[in-house]
Amino acid sequence: MEFPCGKNSQNASQRTPKIFILIALPLIILGIISLYHPSSVTYILNHHPLHEKCDIFRGEWIPNPDGPYYTNTTCGEIHEHQNCMKYGRPDTDFLKWRWKPKGCELPIFNPHQFLDMMRNKSLAFVGDSVGRNQMQSLICLLSRVEHPIDISSTPDFNFKRWKYKTYNFTLATYWSPFLVKMEEADSDGPRHDGVFNIYLDEPDKKWTSQIKEFNYVILNSGHWFSRLSVYYEKNQVVGCWRCGLPNITELPNYYGYERVFKTALKAINNLENFKGTIFVRTFAPSHFEGGEWNTGGNCLRKSPFTRTEIVLEGLNLEFYKSQVEEFWVAEKEGKIKGKNFKLLDITQAMLLRPDGHPSRYGHWPNESVVLYNDCVHWCLPGPIDSWNDFLLHMLKIEQLIL
């Protein structure tokens, strides 16, 4: 090998110390950080500009013999609907998987780290019962460190609030399955019982009037849009989903879904005093096979799909596209208004988990009555715990940036 000589060689030797400093200094800093915050080093190395960017939401499920990290006997917040172990689910293999992103690692939820990050902060879940399902998962994961006290101002199960006293961390839930104003049609009126009137352009004040005080809000909606609905805009009927009523245009249910997210996210952008972060949690597919929930459908698989066995398509795809497109619009507007939107994109991961639902292993509270086959919600413990793995990872990224 020939070495540079003459003038070029001299210039090269003068540049060497500078290059060495540029390379060595970050490594020295990482070494110091690692003494106190080893998890921060892992994050920095994985997300260094020279490292290929990793999408944590694209990957596969791999075996995890260490799971689960709580049980139905160590967590008191598991509702009977999702208490699969208590009501006799015979298999446990569905508890032994973790999400592995392509090209990097997603750490398992660390309750100590989460509560440290949430010290003197607040988090609200807004949406339907699947969102509440995630909240119960979070409470169960945190139960290894601390159990919260109930500080709710109402006995209403749908509007609860808890406090983790050691950390001054507040957790709340606001039930709003459509995110906008809705009413169940009067059975004595012109619309038969079971049809919901949904006002697509009127946000639900039960949550929009409350979230200003929260540092973080996780927003979701989804499966209620499979219910018979009449859609209103500007207080006028614009169509319906399978309502079967005369002189009303039939529209696809993702029409309503798209407009609801447009309304909800715009309402957040218009909240002058809200300075928190909004996580838009994407649609979680159900896995009914052989029929729907009321026609004998069930979910009896006992292991995850692989990425080659199933694709996102049909209504699942339409819901997902509608939601993500409205998210991007809101995020762009939010940057101008000083709002912070994040996409908690669990759709692809959960599409692969037909084995994680309660099926027939769920009950109504305090009753020995088996529910319909539930292929919408998720067993606790179960694959929904991974949503909080995603959440903690995203919180780390946000706080590192901030």
PDB file of C-alpha atoms in Angstrom, residues 27-28 39 45 61 107 112 178 236 238 244 247-248 259 278 324 342 383:
ATOM      1  CA  LEU A  27     -17.854   7.611  22.639  1.00  0.00           C
ATOM      2  CA  ILE A  28     -16.368   9.122  25.791  1.00  0.00           C
ATOM      3  CA  SER A  39     -30.821   2.283  28.867  1.00  0.00           C
ATOM      4  CA  LEU A  45     -26.775   3.881  19.775  1.00  0.00           C
ATOM      5  CA  TRP A  61     -43.569 -12.018  17.113  1.00  0.00           C
ATOM      6  CA  PRO A 107     -37.344  -3.411  25.303  1.00  0.00           C
ATOM      7  CA  HIS A 112     -39.807   1.575  37.415  1.00  0.00           C
ATOM      8  CA  PHE A 178     -67.219   7.499  18.776  1.00  0.00           C
ATOM      9  CA  GLN A 236     -78.561  17.176   9.038  1.00  0.00           C
ATOM     10  CA  VAL A 238     -76.029  12.813   5.478  1.00  0.00           C
ATOM     11  CA  GLY A 244     -82.191   0.166   6.718  1.00  0.00           C
ATOM     12  CA  ASN A 247     -84.638   7.788   1.911  1.00  0.00           C
ATOM     13  CA  ILE A 248     -81.261   7.702   3.693  1.00  0.00           C
ATOM     14  CA  ARG A 259     -64.764  12.241   9.685  1.00  0.00           C
ATOM     15  CA  ILE A 278     -51.487  13.231  21.864  1.00  0.00           C
ATOM     16  CA  VAL A 324     -53.475   7.612   9.523  1.00  0.00           C
ATOM     17  CA  LYS A 342     -47.578  10.874  17.855  1.00  0.00           C
ATOM     18  CA  PRO A 383     -50.356  -9.424  23.561  1.00  0.00           C
TER      19      PRO A 383
END
